Amino acid sequence: EIHIKEPIEKEVNPHLLPGELLLCEASTVYKYIQEDGSNRGTYGKLVCTNFKIAFLDDDSTSDDNEPQFKNKIVGENDITLQCVDQIYGVYDEKKKLLTGQLRKYPEKLIIYCKDLRVFHFCLRYTKEEEVKRIVSGIVHHSQTPKLLKRLFLFSYASAAPNNTDGRNQTVMFDTLEDWRDELERTKGNVKYKAVTVNEGYRVSEKLPLYFVVPICVSEESILKYDGRGIPIWCWSCHNGAALLKMSAFPKEQDDITSQTQKAFLDGIYKTISKAPYELLKTDDLSSSLPSLQDIQTAYTRFKQLFLIDNSTDFWTTDVKWFSLLESTNWLEIIRRVLKKAIEVAECLERQHTNVLLIEESATDLCCVISTLVQVMMDSYSRTKSGFQSLIQKEWVIGGHGFLDRCNHLHKSDKEEAPVFLLLLNCVWQLVQQYPPAFEFTETYLTVLSDSLYVPIFSTFFFNSQHQKDTNTSGESLKTQSGPFRFLTVWDWSVQFDPKAQAFLNNPLYAEKPKPDKSQRKTARFKHQRQLSLPLTQAKSSTKRGFFREETDHFIKNILGKRIGKFINSSDEPPSSFREFYDSWHSKPVDYHGLLLPRIDGPEIKVWAQRYLRWIPEAQLHGGGTIATAAKILDLMEEVRSLQVKMDEEHSQAVSGDVHSVPLLRNSARLSSLFPFALLQRQSIKPALPTSTWKDLEDEDDLVKRDDEFVDLSGDMP
Amino acid sequence: QTLKDGTNWEQNEEIPRLPGETRVTDKDVIYMCPFNGPVKGRVYITNYRLYLRSVENDPVVILNVPLGVISRIEKMGGASSRGENSYGLDITCKDMRNLRFALKQEGHSRRDIFEVLTKYAFPQSHNLLFFAFANEEKFSENGWMVYNPMSEYRRQGLPNERWRVTFINEHYGLCDTYPSLLVVPYNATDDDLKKVAAFRSRNRIPVLSWIHPETQAVIMRCSQPLVGMSGKRNKDDERYLDIIREANGQISKLTICDARPNVNAVANKATGGGYEGEDAYPNAELFFLDIHNIHVMRESLKKLKDIVYPHVEESHWLSSLESTHWLEHIKLVLTGAIQVADKVSSGRSSVLVHCSDGWDRTAQLTSLAMLMLDSYYRTIEGFEVLVQKEWISFGHKFASRIGHGDKNHADADRSPIFLQFIDCVWQMSKQFPTAFEFNEQFLITILDHLYSCRFGTFLYNSESLREKEKVTEKTLSLWSLVNSEKSKYTNPFYTKELNRALYPVASMRHLELWVNYYIRWNPRIRQQQPNPVEQRYMELLALRDDYMRRLEELQITNNSKISNSSASSASPSQMMSQVQTHF
């Protein structure tokens, strides 16, 4: 349990977390309600702590309207320092980006958040001194470079009472045991082994403490190039084919080094090409997928479409909405990534071929693709704990540089790229295409994406396991010594009470048949995977000669002498892909088997919940998917109470293993933005487009005609 | 193999036939399926449909196309054409697909099938009757009974002290495209109506469509005033509009919504039409709703078809979609309807809606606004009434817009106005998935039979013509089919809510292309059927009912003091997990 200090006096004081310090504050700040362009709002205090920026409503009596879905750590008017995207000052109606030192202080402050909230604060009625302090304080603490140890994570961990609640079902992959269990679960242990060679990080600080490699790979070869050029196991398919990843050698090399590296790789491949391994296909993701830079550029443009200042802004952009969306390229990137994941799945599933993903450091697009492939092929990854374990395996322990990619420390904009968000966006496409296949909801994905910016969990605030380990045990901080006890984001009780947590569970989830009741009680779930759709036998025989060429090609590529694109990396997928895709889609869906996303243009959608949730104009009063979801939840509750009644009639104990169902108040009138609708418009006035007209350039003569040409002037009597 | 010999297909039970449907011809063809490549099959043509069954494919490829959907039949290739499958027929359909059949270049095989198809697909051009007149189906419900104008007006609380029913148009003497029964202001005499008719295009005078039960504000519909270049005025029309304004007991102005873009309304003056000028109608407020004409809509749909059939535009899907303007037009129509509904509901002002003739854009606007304001129209029967009333009885020119049985495929009168309306309804049902009693299948069925000519419902341009052709006596109503099998068209999530205005958000962020209709022929895009969310809900409903029944049984047995001996019934929690795994 987290202890949250109660304000001592009735005077508005910020709720401070353990270790949270008030840094500066300003009173009589006016916060606009983002609505119809009117200047309605409330007065209050704006404060900045070492954790968050918070607006404290002077008139905080509105507690009776407590939202049903409330974050215990970050309130509706709280912005964690890491969640701040950009800060603008308004000077004489002109917006100016605020970054470092300020000479003049603005009348209005606009804060754009990474979770897409937009706050407008008017400082006109605030004392000048306070304005100076709060504006420079906010800008300094949220926008300027920071030392790792200055993250709130550390103050919180040292001040909070020992609060880790045992272990949840998420596999953390920080022990050898976890890897061995995973190998056993996927039956990968015949050909792959977990190694301890990196204990003490003697191979590499970028690699996890424990990882899995092909059995034939020796310890020396792992040590030789600091773990580079070594295929690292991600996952094994039911047919034995495995998904592997590998970090490439740096490009610029003198001839001698490149020769030895080539020989080294040759050696590695010769060992793997022998039985019992399957054929191997390599895919250099850095050439077959968009670059991190492309991804960052696309997302920067994309999110801009949802950071709406006012109603006029909303309707102006509405006119050219589809072309605006397209010009960001974000949806196209999602499509390409999903397509790549299908290609990999096809190799594994149908061609029984191992797939080796290659990338500079194997910690960005490799994570995206390997995670997606597992979500598509392994139904365990579609349970909540399975998905969380997968994120631990591929991302957290796998060494994705969360700190740099999220630019949490504002060290270098160049390193920033929303790779993890890209993954969540892709998973969301699957979740909305196949609702019964996932144990979690889109709300789960949304709050997971929000948690990227909550620095009380260690999960997303280190670049590697090594970095976390060295900073956990590291030097003592003032009074406290010994290791920090960080929280993991997977302990959802930290952020949400049980009632709110129920919104993370999908009521449509088609649970897998549970084999036997007695087996359920075992300490950790041993998930058996079902075979995916039985497809026609692999045509591997026709591709026998393929391996050598591929290796040569691959080596050339690794050594930086790119001779053009890789096989399969062109935009037009091979016919086997299309055939695989079409044949799968022509059959009924098995929600526990292989799941392939539909990737045609109309199928790739905008994740409305995450991106539209704060925009009042986009709100459907009593509509949206929540309307049907609420009906299902109501009915489930009814069924559950009947069940209880029947158990009573049977004079049996009430069975406790039923999912808790969230109770919705007045569900018929929920906003489509639920559970995030904090800006519920109470009026039933319809939202009317203010600018609808767009020229139909090319149809001028048609436009001018009348429906039917009849001269009516003659009709007059 | 029996099919290949294929002389006696009538013995083959698998080929569906309706009572009254008779075979005409059959032939071996190759169906050039755009998705699966050439398909060898046999095509059967009746007086109602074209039916194709593949002979070699597994699973069997079937085409079942009512001849009514055919818009155009062309011959492709000539007797001398070389190349595989280059000789045959190209069929363009009204429902977003094309069919291509390759034939053998021997004998007169193509000429025969071409002539048969042309004759039965375009009966109007061959002095034949529509299949609807030969259809001998029997249904448990009679759809012609669904709409009775008098009871619909009574449902609205009419007539009352301000509004009266007039029979002035009983024999279509006042206006031949209006229904016989009209509701007009109590204070306007039949004589007044005649005078007003002279000033309204095609005599389509302002009449009541709907009255708000609380504000008493009304939705009126009509055609444009005959203002002309010289800016003519008509005292009777001006006075009539003022009577309408006063009839709701409010002091507010009368709102006039001219559905057209401003420039078009102005341009109409050149041909004698126009709009209500400020000088002549000082107590009215005029808005132009910027909805385009039937030609623009036709072109827009044509462009949409180009990007979805046979293949969905792959690389720039969103900008291609935008360039069709289809959703933009949907947005404008919905926006216009929201404005009308909002004026009547919160603005408490009566609204007069017109375009040029008042049978296309006007029908879209009044019916959509009524759908937003009156929850009755969101039920299956209510929607049928709405379509019968605002579209069929008020003379939307279905025959001209669809081109029923007419070979003139390039007729400029054709336009997907009704389709656009149904699309708007679909958008609303998508945004409010619990507000409509009917499901998507209901809307698709309506559109299918808009073209099929199996029912008399959408035949002919006006009530007077339908009466002349004795449509209700000689044909069946589409609503007979629907109402006899209502569960198939029912939305399980429907939650009845009375008197709740339902305003969709007319933003591109929420408008979607109706994939299940426009791209339904493409097997790659097909959505999961049945919808898993719906299926889950139905299972839960069944489970609840089962529990309630068993609970009742249990209580009875327990009450009769026979303690807990019913070992047969499984524990309810086991039941629960069984259902969850049922997918």
Coordinates of N, CA and C in Angstrom, one line a residue, chain B residues 253-416:
Chain B
K253 N -38.1 33.2 -34.8 CA -38.2 33.2 -36.3 C -38.4 31.8 -36.8
L254 N -38.9 31.7 -38.0 CA -38.9 30.4 -38.7 C -37.6 30.2 -39.4
T255 N -37.0 29.0 -39.2 CA -35.7 28.7 -39.8 C -36.0 28.0 -41.1
I256 N -35.3 28.5 -42.1 CA -35.4 27.9 -43.4 C -34.1 27.3 -43.7
C257 N -34.0 26.0 -43.9 CA -32.8 25.3 -44.3 C -32.8 25.0 -45.8
D258 N -32.1 25.7 -46.5 CA -31.9 25.4 -47.9 C -30.8 24.4 -48.0
A259 N -31.0 23.2 -48.5 CA -30.0 22.2 -48.4 C -28.8 22.4 -49.4
R260 N -29.1 23.3 -50.3 CA -28.1 23.5 -51.4 C -26.9 24.4 -51.0
P261 N -25.8 24.4 -51.7 CA -24.9 25.5 -51.5 C -25.4 26.8 -52.0
N262 N -25.1 27.8 -51.4 CA -25.6 29.2 -51.7 C -25.5 29.4 -53.2
V263 N -24.4 29.2 -53.8 CA -24.3 29.5 -55.2 C -25.3 28.8 -56.1
N264 N -25.6 27.5 -55.7 CA -26.5 26.8 -56.5 C -27.9 27.3 -56.4
A265 N -28.2 27.8 -55.2 CA -29.6 28.3 -54.9 C -29.7 29.6 -55.7
V266 N -28.7 30.4 -55.8 CA -28.7 31.6 -56.6 C -28.8 31.3 -58.1
A267 N -28.1 30.3 -58.5 CA -28.1 29.9 -59.9 C -29.5 29.4 -60.3
N268 N -30.2 28.8 -59.4 CA -31.5 28.3 -59.7 C -32.5 29.4 -60.1
K269 N -32.2 30.6 -59.7 CA -33.1 31.7 -60.1 C -33.2 31.9 -61.6
A270 N -32.1 31.5 -62.3 CA -32.0 31.6 -63.8 C -33.1 30.7 -64.4
T271 N -33.4 29.6 -63.8 CA -34.4 28.7 -64.3 C -35.8 28.8 -63.6
G272 N -35.9 29.9 -62.9 CA -37.2 30.2 -62.3 C -37.4 29.8 -60.9
G273 N -36.3 29.2 -60.3 CA -36.4 28.8 -58.9 C -35.8 29.9 -58.0
G274 N -35.1 29.4 -56.9 CA -34.5 30.3 -56.0 C -34.7 30.0 -54.6
Y275 N -34.7 31.0 -53.8 CA -34.8 30.8 -52.3 C -35.6 32.0 -51.7
E276 N -35.9 31.9 -50.5 CA -36.7 32.9 -49.8 C -35.9 34.1 -49.4
G277 N -36.1 35.2 -50.1 CA -35.3 36.4 -49.8 C -35.6 37.0 -48.5
E278 N -34.7 37.8 -48.0 CA -34.9 38.4 -46.6 C -36.1 39.4 -46.7
D279 N -36.1 40.2 -47.8 CA -37.2 41.2 -47.9 C -38.6 40.6 -47.8
A280 N -38.7 39.5 -48.6 CA -40.1 38.9 -48.6 C -40.4 38.1 -47.4
Y281 N -39.4 37.6 -46.7 CA -39.7 36.8 -45.5 C -38.9 37.3 -44.3
P282 N -39.3 38.5 -43.8 CA -38.5 39.1 -42.7 C -38.5 38.3 -41.4
N283 N -39.5 37.4 -41.3 CA -39.5 36.6 -40.0 C -38.9 35.3 -40.1
A284 N -38.1 35.1 -41.2 CA -37.5 33.8 -41.4 C -35.9 34.0 -41.4
E285 N -35.3 33.0 -41.0 CA -33.8 33.0 -41.0 C -33.4 31.9 -42.0
L286 N -32.6 32.2 -43.0 CA -32.3 31.3 -44.0 C -30.8 30.8 -43.9
F287 N -30.7 29.4 -43.9 CA -29.3 28.9 -43.9 C -29.1 28.0 -45.1
F288 N -28.0 28.0 -45.7 CA -27.6 27.1 -46.7 C -26.8 26.0 -46.1
L289 N -27.2 24.7 -46.4 CA -26.5 23.6 -45.8 C -25.4 23.0 -46.7
D290 N -25.2 23.6 -47.8 CA -24.0 23.2 -48.6 C -23.9 21.7 -49.1
I291 N -25.1 21.1 -49.2 CA -25.1 19.7 -49.7 C -25.1 19.7 -51.2
H292 N -24.3 18.9 -51.8 CA -24.2 19.0 -53.3 C -25.3 18.2 -54.0
N293 N -25.4 18.4 -55.3 CA -26.5 17.9 -56.1 C -26.3 16.4 -56.4
I294 N -27.3 15.8 -57.1 CA -27.2 14.4 -57.3 C -26.1 13.9 -58.2
H295 N -25.6 14.8 -59.1 CA -24.6 14.4 -60.0 C -23.2 14.3 -59.3
V296 N -23.0 15.2 -58.4 CA -21.8 15.2 -57.6 C -21.7 13.9 -56.8
M297 N -22.9 13.5 -56.2 CA -23.0 12.3 -55.4 C -22.7 11.1 -56.2
R298 N -23.2 11.1 -57.4 CA -23.0 9.9 -58.3 C -21.6 9.8 -58.6
E299 N -20.9 10.9 -59.0 CA -19.5 10.8 -59.3 C -18.7 10.4 -58.1
S300 N -19.1 10.8 -56.9 CA -18.4 10.5 -55.7 C -18.4 9.0 -55.5
L301 N -19.6 8.4 -55.7 CA -19.7 6.9 -55.4 C -18.9 6.2 -56.5
K302 N -18.9 6.7 -57.7 CA -18.1 6.1 -58.8 C -16.7 6.0 -58.4
K303 N -16.2 7.1 -57.9 CA -14.8 7.2 -57.4 C -14.5 6.2 -56.3
L304 N -15.5 6.1 -55.4 CA -15.3 5.2 -54.3 C -15.2 3.8 -54.8
K305 N -16.1 3.4 -55.8 CA -16.0 2.1 -56.3 C -14.6 1.8 -56.9
D306 N -14.1 2.8 -57.6 CA -12.8 2.7 -58.2 C -11.7 2.3 -57.2
I307 N -11.8 2.8 -56.0 CA -10.7 2.5 -55.0 C -11.0 1.3 -54.2
V308 N -12.2 0.7 -54.2 CA -12.4 -0.5 -53.4 C -12.7 -1.7 -54.3
Y309 N -13.0 -1.5 -55.5 CA -13.3 -2.7 -56.3 C -12.6 -2.8 -57.6
P310 N -12.0 -3.9 -58.0 CA -12.0 -5.1 -57.2 C -10.9 -5.1 -56.1
H311 N -9.9 -4.2 -56.2 CA -8.9 -4.3 -55.2 C -8.9 -3.0 -54.4
V312 N -8.6 -3.1 -53.1 CA -8.6 -2.0 -52.3 C -7.2 -1.3 -52.5
E313 N -7.4 0.0 -52.8 CA -6.2 0.8 -53.0 C -5.2 0.6 -51.9
E314 N -4.0 0.2 -52.2 CA -3.1 -0.3 -51.2 C -2.2 0.8 -50.6
S315 N -1.5 1.5 -51.4 CA -0.6 2.5 -50.9 C -1.3 3.8 -50.5
H316 N -1.8 4.6 -50.8 CA -2.3 5.8 -50.2 C -3.8 5.7 -49.9
W317 N -4.2 4.8 -49.1 CA -5.6 4.5 -48.9 C -6.3 5.7 -48.4
L318 N -5.8 6.4 -47.4 CA -6.5 7.5 -46.8 C -6.7 8.7 -47.7
S319 N -5.7 9.0 -48.4 CA -5.8 10.2 -49.3 C -6.7 9.8 -50.5
S320 N -6.7 8.5 -50.9 CA -7.6 8.1 -52.0 C -9.0 8.2 -51.5
L321 N -9.2 7.7 -50.3 CA -10.6 7.8 -49.7 C -11.0 9.2 -49.7
E322 N -10.1 10.1 -49.2 CA -10.5 11.5 -49.1 C -10.9 12.1 -50.5
S323 N -10.1 11.6 -51.5 CA -10.3 12.2 -52.8 C -11.7 11.8 -53.4
T324 N -12.3 10.8 -52.9 CA -13.6 10.4 -53.4 C -14.7 11.4 -52.9
H325 N -14.4 12.1 -51.8 CA -15.3 13.0 -51.1 C -16.5 12.3 -50.5
W326 N -16.6 11.0 -50.6 CA -17.8 10.3 -50.2 C -18.1 10.6 -48.7
L327 N -17.1 10.4 -47.8 CA -17.4 10.7 -46.4 C -17.6 12.2 -46.1
E328 N -17.0 13.0 -46.9 CA -17.2 14.4 -46.7 C -18.7 14.8 -47.0
H329 N -19.2 14.1 -48.1 CA -20.7 14.4 -48.3 C -21.5 13.8 -47.2
I330 N -21.2 12.7 -46.7 CA -21.9 12.1 -45.5 C -21.8 13.1 -44.4
K331 N -20.7 13.7 -44.2 CA -20.5 14.6 -43.1 C -21.4 15.8 -43.2
L332 N -21.5 16.3 -44.5 CA -22.3 17.5 -44.7 C -23.8 17.2 -44.5
V333 N -24.2 16.0 -45.0 CA -25.6 15.6 -44.8 C -26.0 15.5 -43.3
L334 N -25.1 14.8 -42.6 CA -25.3 14.6 -41.2 C -25.3 16.0 -40.4
T335 N -24.4 16.8 -40.8 CA -24.3 18.2 -40.2 C -25.6 18.9 -40.4
G336 N -26.1 18.9 -41.6 CA -27.3 19.6 -42.0 C -28.5 19.0 -41.1
A337 N -28.5 17.7 -41.0 CA -29.6 17.1 -40.2 C -29.5 17.5 -38.7
I338 N -28.3 17.5 -38.2 CA -28.1 17.9 -36.8 C -28.6 19.3 -36.6
Q339 N -28.3 20.2 -37.6 CA -28.7 21.6 -37.5 C -30.2 21.7 -37.4
V340 N -30.9 20.9 -38.3 CA -32.3 20.9 -38.3 C -32.9 20.4 -37.0
A341 N -32.3 19.3 -36.5 CA -32.8 18.7 -35.3 C -32.6 19.6 -34.1
D342 N -31.4 20.3 -34.1 CA -31.1 21.1 -32.9 C -32.0 22.4 -32.9
K343 N -32.3 22.9 -34.1 CA -33.2 24.1 -34.1 C -34.5 23.7 -33.5
V344 N -35.1 22.6 -33.9 CA -36.4 22.2 -33.5 C -36.4 21.8 -32.0
S345 N -35.3 21.2 -31.6 CA -35.3 20.7 -30.2 C -34.8 21.8 -29.2
S346 N -33.6 22.3 -29.3 CA -33.2 23.2 -28.3 C -33.5 24.7 -28.8
G347 N -33.5 24.9 -30.1 CA -33.8 26.3 -30.5 C -35.3 26.6 -30.5
R348 N -36.1 25.6 -30.4 CA -37.5 25.7 -30.3 C -38.1 26.5 -31.5
S349 N -37.4 26.3 -32.6 CA -37.9 27.1 -33.8 C -38.3 26.0 -34.8
S350 N -39.4 26.3 -35.5 CA -39.8 25.4 -36.6 C -38.9 25.6 -37.7
V351 N -38.7 24.5 -38.4 CA -37.7 24.5 -39.5 C -38.4 24.1 -40.8
L352 N -38.2 24.8 -41.9 CA -38.7 24.5 -43.2 C -37.5 24.0 -44.0
V353 N -37.5 22.8 -44.5 CA -36.4 22.3 -45.3 C -36.8 22.2 -46.7
H354 N -35.9 22.6 -47.6 CA -36.1 22.3 -49.0 C -34.8 22.3 -49.7
C355 N -34.8 21.8 -50.9 CA -33.6 21.9 -51.8 C -34.2 22.5 -53.1
S356 N -34.0 21.8 -54.2 CA -34.7 22.3 -55.4 C -36.1 21.8 -55.5
D357 N -36.2 20.4 -55.6 CA -37.5 19.8 -55.8 C -38.1 19.3 -54.5
G358 N -37.2 19.1 -53.5 CA -37.7 18.6 -52.2 C -37.9 17.1 -52.2
W359 N -37.2 16.4 -53.0 CA -37.3 14.9 -52.9 C -36.0 14.1 -52.8
D360 N -34.9 14.8 -52.8 CA -33.6 14.2 -52.6 C -33.0 14.6 -51.3
R361 N -32.3 15.8 -51.3 CA -31.6 16.3 -50.1 C -32.6 16.5 -49.0
T362 N -33.8 17.0 -49.4 CA -34.8 17.3 -48.4 C -35.2 16.0 -47.6
A363 N -35.4 15.0 -48.4 CA -35.8 13.7 -47.7 C -34.7 13.2 -46.8
Q364 N -33.4 13.4 -47.2 CA -32.3 13.0 -46.4 C -32.4 13.8 -45.1
L365 N -32.5 15.1 -45.2 CA -32.5 15.9 -44.0 C -33.6 15.7 -43.1
T366 N -34.8 15.7 -43.6 CA -36.0 15.5 -42.7 C -35.9 14.1 -42.0
S367 N -35.6 13.1 -42.8 CA -35.7 11.8 -42.2 C -34.6 11.6 -41.2
L368 N -33.4 12.1 -41.5 CA -32.3 12.0 -40.5 C -32.6 12.8 -39.2
A369 N -33.1 14.0 -39.4 CA -33.4 14.8 -38.2 C -34.5 14.1 -37.4
M370 N -35.4 13.5 -38.0 CA -36.5 12.8 -37.3 C -35.9 11.6 -36.5
L371 N -34.9 10.9 -37.2 CA -34.3 9.8 -36.6 C -33.5 10.2 -35.3
M372 N -32.9 11.5 -35.4 CA -32.2 12.0 -34.2 C -33.1 12.4 -33.1
L373 N -34.3 12.8 -33.4 CA -35.2 13.4 -32.4 C -36.2 12.4 -31.9
D374 N -36.6 11.4 -32.6 CA -37.7 10.6 -32.3 C -37.2 9.1 -32.2
S375 N -37.2 8.6 -31.0 CA -36.6 7.3 -30.8 C -37.5 6.2 -31.5
Y376 N -38.7 6.5 -31.7 CA -39.6 5.5 -32.4 C -39.0 5.1 -33.7
Y377 N -38.4 6.0 -34.4 CA -37.9 5.7 -35.8 C -36.6 4.9 -35.7
R378 N -36.1 4.7 -34.5 CA -34.9 3.8 -34.3 C -35.3 2.4 -34.1
T379 N -36.6 2.1 -34.0 CA -37.0 0.7 -33.9 C -37.1 0.2 -35.4
I380 N -37.3 -1.1 -35.5 CA -37.4 -1.7 -36.8 C -38.7 -1.2 -37.5
E381 N -39.8 -1.3 -36.8 CA -41.0 -0.8 -37.5 C -41.0 0.7 -37.7
G382 N -40.5 1.4 -36.7 CA -40.4 2.9 -36.8 C -39.6 3.3 -38.0
F383 N -38.5 2.6 -38.2 CA -37.6 2.9 -39.4 C -38.4 2.6 -40.7
E384 N -39.1 1.5 -40.7 CA -39.9 1.2 -41.9 C -40.9 2.3 -42.2
V385 N -41.5 2.8 -41.1 CA -42.5 3.9 -41.3 C -41.8 5.1 -41.8
L386 N -40.6 5.4 -41.2 CA -39.8 6.6 -41.7 C -39.5 6.5 -43.2
V387 N -39.1 5.4 -43.6 CA -38.7 5.2 -45.0 C -40.0 5.3 -45.9
Q388 N -41.1 4.6 -45.4 CA -42.3 4.7 -46.2 C -42.8 6.2 -46.3
K389 N -42.7 6.9 -45.2 CA -43.3 8.2 -45.1 C -42.4 9.2 -45.9
E390 N -41.2 9.4 -45.3 CA -40.4 10.6 -45.9 C -39.8 10.3 -47.3
W391 N -39.6 9.0 -47.6 CA -39.0 8.7 -48.9 C -40.0 8.3 -49.9
I392 N -40.8 7.2 -49.6 CA -41.6 6.6 -50.6 C -42.8 7.4 -50.8
S393 N -43.5 7.8 -49.7 CA -44.8 8.5 -50.0 C -44.6 10.0 -50.5
F394 N -43.5 10.5 -50.0 CA -43.2 11.9 -50.5 C -42.4 12.0 -51.8
G395 N -42.4 10.9 -52.5 CA -42.0 11.0 -53.9 C -40.5 11.1 -54.1
H396 N -39.7 10.5 -53.3 CA -38.3 10.3 -53.7 C -38.3 9.5 -55.0
K397 N -37.7 9.9 -56.1 CA -37.9 9.2 -57.3 C -37.0 8.0 -57.4
F398 N -37.4 6.9 -56.7 CA -36.7 5.7 -56.6 C -36.4 5.1 -58.0
A399 N -37.5 5.1 -58.9 CA -37.3 4.5 -60.2 C -36.3 5.2 -61.0
S400 N -36.3 6.6 -60.9 CA -35.3 7.3 -61.7 C -33.9 7.3 -61.1
R401 N -33.8 7.4 -59.8 CA -32.5 7.4 -59.1 C -31.8 6.1 -59.2
I402 N -32.6 5.0 -59.1 CA -32.0 3.6 -59.2 C -32.0 3.1 -60.6
G403 N -32.9 3.5 -61.4 CA -33.0 3.0 -62.8 C -33.5 1.6 -62.8
H404 N -34.6 1.3 -62.0 CA -35.1 0.0 -62.0 C -35.5 -0.5 -63.4
G405 N -34.9 -1.7 -63.7 CA -35.3 -2.3 -65.0 C -35.1 -1.5 -66.2
D406 N -34.2 -0.5 -66.1 CA -34.0 0.4 -67.2 C -32.6 0.2 -67.8
K407 N -32.5 0.0 -69.1 CA -31.2 -0.3 -69.6 C -30.3 1.0 -69.8
N408 N -30.8 2.1 -69.6 CA -30.1 3.3 -69.8 C -29.1 3.6 -68.6
H409 N -28.0 2.9 -68.6 CA -27.1 3.0 -67.4 C -26.5 4.3 -67.2
A410 N -26.4 5.2 -68.2 CA -25.8 6.5 -68.1 C -26.7 7.6 -67.8
D411 N -28.0 7.2 -67.5 CA -29.0 8.2 -67.2 C -28.6 9.2 -66.1
A412 N -28.6 10.5 -66.4 CA -28.1 11.5 -65.4 C -29.1 11.6 -64.2
D413 N -30.2 10.9 -64.3 CA -31.2 11.0 -63.2 C -30.8 10.0 -62.1
R414 N -29.9 9.1 -62.4 CA -29.5 8.1 -61.4 C -28.5 8.7 -60.4
S415 N -28.8 8.4 -59.1 CA -27.9 8.9 -58.1 C -28.1 8.2 -56.8
P416 N -27.1 7.9 -56.0 CA -27.2 7.1 -54.8 C -27.6 7.9 -53.6

